[in-house]
Amino acid sequence: MIGRRFISERARREHQKRIVARVILWVVLALSIFFLIIELADIKQLRIERVRFEGNHALTDAELWRVTESFVTGSYAGLFPKKNILLVNDAAIEQTLLTEFVRLENVRVEREGFHTLLVTSTERAPRAIWCGDEEAIVRNCYYVDENALAFAIAPKLSGGSFITFTRAFPERVLGKNLAPLEEFRAVRNFIESLVALGFHTERVAWRDDAIE
């Protein structure tokens, strides 16, 4: 009875030793793979060496790079380098640029090989100018696109090329709409048809309940 108990205790201890050895082996193996991945993530063959911008005209490459830089420099959790072209967060770059620059209508991030990141953007085209109400006419005027969205300050001498709407400004103008889309398009099309018929129209006062 004592001999059987001794054998069982020894077998139990041997079994525990084997389990501990397996756990240690798996931990070492997992850590080795983990550090190998870290090393592979920083290999020269996958490093971003250039970020190229296309489609921007009013916005400079330097302005776009100022926002993009943080996504391709540094590291994730101090371990995985952001300059690895396979680890770049395309969606985050696109969304951040669209949020930072109201002028941008679309942004697309792509890869050119393993060393170049291509950021292609489309800027909003001006279709009219929004200058606020008459009492605030000395303030900045803003370009609005085909969706009535104010996206950039308009130069003082740009009024001759576009119809100028005067309507009270909200607290912040950039990123806000001059009017609901359907109303804006209907009014703009009507005014453009008058211009086509020979009626000279440069400025339109847009009230809450009427257009003058």
mmCIF file of C-alpha atoms in Angstrom, residues 28-107:
data_model
loop_
_atom_site.group_PDB
_atom_site.id
_atom_site.type_symbol
_atom_site.label_atom_id
_atom_site.label_comp_id
_atom_site.label_asym_id
_atom_site.label_seq_id
_atom_site.Cartn_x
_atom_site.Cartn_y
_atom_site.Cartn_z
ATOM 1 C CA VAL A 28 9.576 30.655 -25.097
ATOM 2 C CA LEU A 29 8.262 29.738 -28.523
ATOM 3 C CA ALA A 30 5.561 32.441 -28.384
ATOM 4 C CA LEU A 31 8.064 35.083 -27.264
ATOM 5 C CA SER A 32 10.472 34.050 -29.995
ATOM 6 C CA ILE A 33 7.778 34.377 -32.634
ATOM 7 C CA PHE A 34 6.673 37.713 -31.155
ATOM 8 C CA PHE A 35 10.158 39.219 -31.259
ATOM 9 C CA LEU A 36 10.721 37.757 -34.703
ATOM 10 C CA ILE A 37 7.599 39.552 -35.932
ATOM 11 C CA ILE A 38 8.869 42.801 -34.393
ATOM 12 C CA GLU A 39 12.183 42.371 -36.190
ATOM 13 C CA LEU A 40 10.484 41.555 -39.490
ATOM 14 C CA ALA A 41 8.205 44.587 -39.122
ATOM 15 C CA ASP A 42 11.241 46.847 -39.176
ATOM 16 C CA ILE A 43 13.051 45.353 -42.133
ATOM 17 C CA LYS A 44 14.292 47.811 -44.735
ATOM 18 C CA GLN A 45 12.362 46.132 -47.545
ATOM 19 C CA LEU A 46 9.028 47.213 -46.012
ATOM 20 C CA ARG A 47 9.891 50.734 -44.825
ATOM 21 C CA ILE A 48 8.056 53.762 -46.179
ATOM 22 C CA GLU A 49 10.638 56.043 -47.734
ATOM 23 C CA ARG A 50 8.316 58.527 -49.401
ATOM 24 C CA VAL A 51 4.786 59.871 -49.041
ATOM 25 C CA ARG A 52 3.501 61.347 -52.294
ATOM 26 C CA PHE A 53 0.487 63.657 -52.586
ATOM 27 C CA GLU A 54 -1.654 64.035 -55.696
ATOM 28 C CA GLY A 55 -4.777 66.017 -56.531
ATOM 29 C CA ASN A 56 -4.183 68.866 -54.103
ATOM 30 C CA HIS A 57 -3.927 72.375 -55.550
ATOM 31 C CA ALA A 58 -4.982 74.942 -52.965
ATOM 32 C CA LEU A 59 -3.537 72.822 -50.170
ATOM 33 C CA THR A 60 0.217 72.336 -50.199
ATOM 34 C CA ASP A 61 2.077 69.070 -49.723
ATOM 35 C CA ALA A 62 3.524 70.523 -46.514
ATOM 36 C CA GLU A 63 0.044 71.107 -45.067
ATOM 37 C CA LEU A 64 -1.044 67.552 -45.879
ATOM 38 C CA TRP A 65 2.218 66.099 -44.572
ATOM 39 C CA ARG A 66 1.760 67.937 -41.266
ATOM 40 C CA VAL A 67 -1.348 65.815 -40.638
ATOM 41 C CA THR A 68 -0.105 62.607 -42.251
ATOM 42 C CA GLU A 69 3.305 62.506 -40.585
ATOM 43 C CA SER A 70 2.102 61.098 -37.253
ATOM 44 C CA PHE A 71 0.666 58.038 -39.042
ATOM 45 C CA VAL A 72 3.983 57.007 -40.615
ATOM 46 C CA THR A 73 6.478 57.939 -37.899
ATOM 47 C CA GLY A 74 7.008 56.491 -34.445
ATOM 48 C CA SER A 75 5.594 53.127 -33.442
ATOM 49 C CA TYR A 76 2.534 51.319 -32.150
ATOM 50 C CA ALA A 77 2.869 50.681 -28.398
ATOM 51 C CA GLY A 78 6.593 51.306 -28.741
ATOM 52 C CA LEU A 79 6.998 48.002 -30.596
ATOM 53 C CA PHE A 80 5.764 47.983 -34.190
ATOM 54 C CA PRO A 81 7.077 50.766 -36.463
ATOM 55 C CA LYS A 82 4.434 52.860 -38.213
ATOM 56 C CA LYS A 83 6.761 53.248 -41.197
ATOM 57 C CA ASN A 84 6.100 49.615 -42.131
ATOM 58 C CA ILE A 85 4.007 49.947 -45.263
ATOM 59 C CA LEU A 86 1.888 46.925 -44.318
ATOM 60 C CA LEU A 87 0.904 48.453 -40.970
ATOM 61 C CA VAL A 88 -0.281 51.849 -42.237
ATOM 62 C CA ASN A 89 -3.827 52.689 -41.126
ATOM 63 C CA ASP A 90 -5.288 53.892 -44.434
ATOM 64 C CA ALA A 91 -8.756 54.636 -43.090
ATOM 65 C CA ALA A 92 -7.396 56.704 -40.191
ATOM 66 C CA ILE A 93 -5.296 58.870 -42.530
ATOM 67 C CA GLU A 94 -8.227 59.427 -44.875
ATOM 68 C CA GLN A 95 -10.670 60.320 -42.104
ATOM 69 C CA THR A 96 -8.210 62.609 -40.322
ATOM 70 C CA LEU A 97 -7.406 64.558 -43.482
ATOM 71 C CA LEU A 98 -11.108 64.978 -44.289
ATOM 72 C CA THR A 99 -11.749 66.199 -40.750
ATOM 73 C CA GLU A 100 -8.765 68.543 -40.650
ATOM 74 C CA PHE A 101 -9.332 70.100 -44.087
ATOM 75 C CA VAL A 102 -12.922 70.965 -45.002
ATOM 76 C CA ARG A 103 -11.644 71.850 -48.464
ATOM 77 C CA LEU A 104 -11.047 68.164 -49.209
ATOM 78 C CA GLU A 105 -14.004 66.298 -50.665
ATOM 79 C CA ASN A 106 -12.399 62.865 -51.030
ATOM 80 C CA VAL A 107 -9.141 61.240 -49.928
#
